[in-house]
Amino acid sequence: MDLGLVDKVVVVTGGSKGIGEGIVRSFLAEGALVANVNRSEGEGRALEAEYADRGQECHFIQADLCDAGACATAVQAALDRFGRIDAVVNNAGVNDGVDLEAGPEEFVKSLERNLVHVYAVTHYALDALRASRGSVVNIGSKVAETGQGGTSGYAASKGGLNGLTREWALDLAADGIRVNTVIPAEVWTPLYENWLNTMPNPSEMRAGIEQLIPLEHRFTTKEEIADTVVFLTSPRSSHTTGQIIYVDGGYTHFDRKYR
Ligand code: NAP
């Protein structure tokens, strides 16, 4: 299937590691031009160099997205480089364990890590998206629907993101801009591994989680998330908007008892 993404410009937040890296690589495989906005520099610069060697653009933009000013600068940097934006993928986020005990200041910081930059990046990219009749894909979490315990800020952020998906799909329909969200549940990434390593017996817990995933009892791969994201931004999904799509091996919605 030709996804029609050759030379389309995609801004991916948090594209240096984990799911974001998978998304960046899937877009590049389709011939898109990528602006990767990430806080740490090492992996992003390495990706940029790797694809430059192949004659492809994976332009690295350093920014801590918790700063709304940095979100504006990052979007401008993408425009300076490419002159247009066809899609924004709001992927950056962290399950930071800010619970009900942590207090309002920590809660607001968690919203800044997980939700406010989604608004800010999309806001600053809006004129460019209107010009291209582009699309937005957000990366949510099953936690918005299932809860997890001990992570109020993250749960509220990802719930807010689902709300914005519906809200923006309506707001932007007249501009021909589509907005969708992809929900991972259990994807093996640096973030996931770090979280699991805080548990008393990580390998036993990993095996237990795998047993709860109905389809093939395994973690979803970052490539499986990425391919759905790429499809949703492409003209091949031209009448899909406001959707919250679970790429999770059936984890969130099916009976998760051992089979
Ligand atoms: P990850 O492995 O930690 O990668 C996240 C990337 O985003 C890192 O490169 C990180 O940069 C970057 N990033 C995070 N906050 C940033 C900020 N404020 N400014 C700039 N860059 C920032 O995480 P992941 O597991 O791939 O998660 C990606 C998304 O999927 C997140 O939104 C997460 O909530 C969601 N998700 C993941 C899972 C899962 O199973 N892994 C499940 C549900 C939802 P640094 O290198 O600077 O840290």
CSV table of N, CA, C and O and ligand atoms in Angstrom, one decimal, residues 14 16-20 37-40 63-66 91-94 139-141 154 158 184-187 189-192, ligand 1:
chain,number,residue,atom,x,y,z
A,14,GLY,N,9.6,13.5,21.4
A,14,GLY,CA,10.1,12.3,22.1
A,14,GLY,C,10.5,11.2,21.1
A,14,GLY,O,10.3,10.0,21.4
A,16,SER,N,13.4,10.0,20.2
A,16,SER,CA,14.7,9.5,20.2
A,16,SER,C,14.8,8.1,20.8
A,16,SER,O,15.8,7.3,20.6
A,17,LYS,N,13.8,7.7,21.6
A,17,LYS,CA,13.8,6.4,22.3
A,17,LYS,C,12.4,5.7,22.2
A,17,LYS,O,11.4,6.4,21.9
A,18,GLY,N,12.4,4.5,22.5
A,18,GLY,CA,11.2,3.8,22.7
A,18,GLY,C,10.2,3.9,21.6
A,18,GLY,O,10.6,3.8,20.4
A,19,ILE,N,8.9,4.1,21.9
A,19,ILE,CA,7.9,4.2,20.9
A,19,ILE,C,8.1,5.3,19.9
A,19,ILE,O,7.9,5.1,18.7
A,20,GLY,N,8.6,6.4,20.4
A,20,GLY,CA,8.9,7.6,19.5
A,20,GLY,C,9.9,7.2,18.5
A,20,GLY,O,9.8,7.6,17.3
A,37,VAL,N,11.7,16.1,18.1
A,37,VAL,CA,11.9,17.1,19.2
A,37,VAL,C,12.1,16.3,20.5
A,37,VAL,O,11.2,15.6,20.9
A,38,ASN,N,13.3,16.4,21.0
A,38,ASN,CA,13.6,15.5,22.2
A,38,ASN,C,14.5,16.3,23.2
A,38,ASN,O,15.2,17.1,22.8
A,39,ARG,N,14.3,15.9,24.5
A,39,ARG,CA,15.1,16.6,25.5
A,39,ARG,C,16.5,16.2,25.5
A,39,ARG,O,17.4,17.0,25.4
A,40,SER,N,16.8,14.9,25.7
A,40,SER,CA,18.2,14.4,25.7
A,40,SER,C,18.7,14.5,24.2
A,40,SER,O,17.9,14.4,23.3
A,63,ALA,N,14.8,20.1,22.8
A,63,ALA,CA,13.9,21.0,23.6
A,63,ALA,C,13.3,20.2,24.8
A,63,ALA,O,13.1,19.0,24.6
A,64,ASP,N,13.2,20.8,25.9
A,64,ASP,CA,12.4,20.2,27.0
A,64,ASP,C,11.0,20.8,26.9
A,64,ASP,O,10.7,21.9,27.1
A,65,LEU,N,10.1,19.9,26.5
A,65,LEU,CA,8.7,20.3,26.2
A,65,LEU,C,7.9,20.7,27.4
A,65,LEU,O,6.8,21.3,27.2
A,66,CYS,N,8.5,20.6,28.6
A,66,CYS,CA,7.8,21.1,29.8
A,66,CYS,C,7.8,22.6,29.8
A,66,CYS,O,7.0,23.2,30.5
A,91,ASN,N,4.1,12.4,21.1
A,91,ASN,CA,4.4,11.1,21.7
A,91,ASN,C,5.1,11.2,23.1
A,91,ASN,O,4.9,10.4,24.0
A,92,ALA,N,5.8,12.3,23.4
A,92,ALA,CA,6.6,12.4,24.6
A,92,ALA,C,5.7,12.3,25.8
A,92,ALA,O,4.6,12.9,25.8
A,93,GLY,N,6.1,11.7,26.8
A,93,GLY,CA,5.4,11.6,28.1
A,93,GLY,C,6.1,10.6,29.0
A,93,GLY,O,7.0,9.9,28.6
A,94,VAL,N,5.7,10.6,30.3
A,94,VAL,CA,6.3,9.7,31.3
A,94,VAL,C,5.3,9.4,32.4
A,94,VAL,O,4.6,10.3,32.9
A,139,ILE,N,-0.2,10.1,21.4
A,139,ILE,CA,0.0,8.8,22.0
A,139,ILE,C,-0.5,8.8,23.5
A,139,ILE,O,0.0,9.5,24.3
A,140,GLY,N,-1.6,8.1,23.7
A,140,GLY,CA,-2.2,8.0,25.0
A,140,GLY,C,-1.7,6.9,25.9
A,140,GLY,O,-0.6,6.4,25.7
A,141,SER,N,-2.6,6.4,26.7
A,141,SER,CA,-2.3,5.3,27.6
A,141,SER,C,-3.6,4.6,28.1
A,141,SER,O,-4.6,5.3,28.3
A,154,TYR,N,-0.5,11.4,35.6
A,154,TYR,CA,-0.4,10.7,34.3
A,154,TYR,C,-1.8,10.3,33.9
A,154,TYR,O,-2.2,10.5,32.7
A,158,LYS,N,-3.5,11.7,30.5
A,158,LYS,CA,-3.9,10.8,29.3
A,158,LYS,C,-5.4,10.9,29.1
A,158,LYS,O,-5.9,10.8,28.0
A,184,PRO,N,-1.2,2.7,23.5
A,184,PRO,CA,-0.5,1.5,23.9
A,184,PRO,C,-0.9,1.0,25.3
A,184,PRO,O,-1.3,1.8,26.1
A,185,ALA,N,-0.7,-0.2,25.5
A,185,ALA,CA,-0.9,-0.7,26.9
A,185,ALA,C,0.5,-1.2,27.5
A,185,ALA,O,1.0,-0.6,28.4
A,186,GLU,N,1.0,-2.2,26.9
A,186,GLU,CA,2.3,-2.8,27.4
A,186,GLU,C,3.3,-2.9,26.2
A,186,GLU,O,3.2,-3.8,25.4
A,187,VAL,N,4.2,-2.0,26.2
A,187,VAL,CA,5.2,-1.9,25.1
A,187,VAL,C,6.6,-1.9,25.7
A,187,VAL,O,6.8,-1.0,26.6
A,189,THR,N,9.9,-0.7,26.3
A,189,THR,CA,10.7,0.5,26.0
A,189,THR,C,11.5,0.9,27.2
A,189,THR,O,11.3,0.3,28.3
A,190,PRO,N,12.5,1.8,27.1
A,190,PRO,CA,13.3,2.2,28.2
A,190,PRO,C,12.4,2.7,29.4
A,190,PRO,O,12.7,2.4,30.5
A,191,LEU,N,11.3,3.4,29.1
A,191,LEU,CA,10.4,3.9,30.1
A,191,LEU,C,9.8,2.7,30.9
A,191,LEU,O,9.8,2.7,32.1
A,192,TYR,N,9.4,1.7,30.1
A,192,TYR,CA,8.7,0.6,30.7
A,192,TYR,C,9.7,-0.2,31.6
A,192,TYR,O,9.4,-0.5,32.7
B,1,NAP,P1,10.5,6.4,26.7
B,1,NAP,O1,11.1,5.1,26.3
B,1,NAP,O2,10.9,7.0,28.0
B,1,NAP,O3,10.8,7.5,25.6
B,1,NAP,C1,10.2,8.7,25.7
B,1,NAP,C2,11.0,9.7,24.9
B,1,NAP,O4,10.3,11.0,25.0
B,1,NAP,C3,12.4,9.9,25.4
B,1,NAP,O5,13.3,10.0,24.3
B,1,NAP,C4,12.4,11.2,26.2
B,1,NAP,O6,13.5,12.0,26.2
B,1,NAP,C5,11.3,12.0,25.4
B,1,NAP,N1,10.7,13.0,26.3
B,1,NAP,C6,9.9,12.7,27.4
B,1,NAP,N2,9.6,13.8,28.0
B,1,NAP,C7,10.1,14.9,27.3
B,1,NAP,C8,10.1,16.3,27.4
B,1,NAP,N3,9.5,16.9,28.4
B,1,NAP,N4,10.7,17.0,26.4
B,1,NAP,C9,11.3,16.4,25.4
B,1,NAP,N5,11.4,15.0,25.3
B,1,NAP,C10,10.8,14.3,26.2
B,1,NAP,O7,8.9,6.2,26.7
B,1,NAP,P2,7.9,5.3,25.8
B,1,NAP,O8,7.6,4.1,26.7
B,1,NAP,O9,8.4,5.1,24.5
B,1,NAP,O10,6.6,6.2,25.9
B,1,NAP,C11,6.2,7.0,24.8
B,1,NAP,C12,4.8,7.4,25.0
B,1,NAP,O11,4.0,6.2,25.0
B,1,NAP,C13,4.5,8.2,26.2
B,1,NAP,O12,3.6,9.2,26.0
B,1,NAP,C14,3.9,7.1,27.2
B,1,NAP,O13,3.0,7.7,28.1
B,1,NAP,C15,3.2,6.2,26.2
B,1,NAP,N6,2.9,4.9,26.7
B,1,NAP,C16,3.9,3.9,26.7
B,1,NAP,C17,3.6,2.7,27.2
B,1,NAP,C18,4.6,1.6,27.2
B,1,NAP,O14,4.2,0.4,27.5
B,1,NAP,N7,5.9,1.9,27.0
B,1,NAP,C19,2.3,2.4,27.6
B,1,NAP,C20,1.3,3.3,27.5
B,1,NAP,C21,1.6,4.6,27.0
B,1,NAP,P3,14.7,11.8,27.3
B,1,NAP,O15,15.7,10.9,26.6
B,1,NAP,O16,15.2,13.2,27.5
B,1,NAP,O17,14.1,11.1,28.5
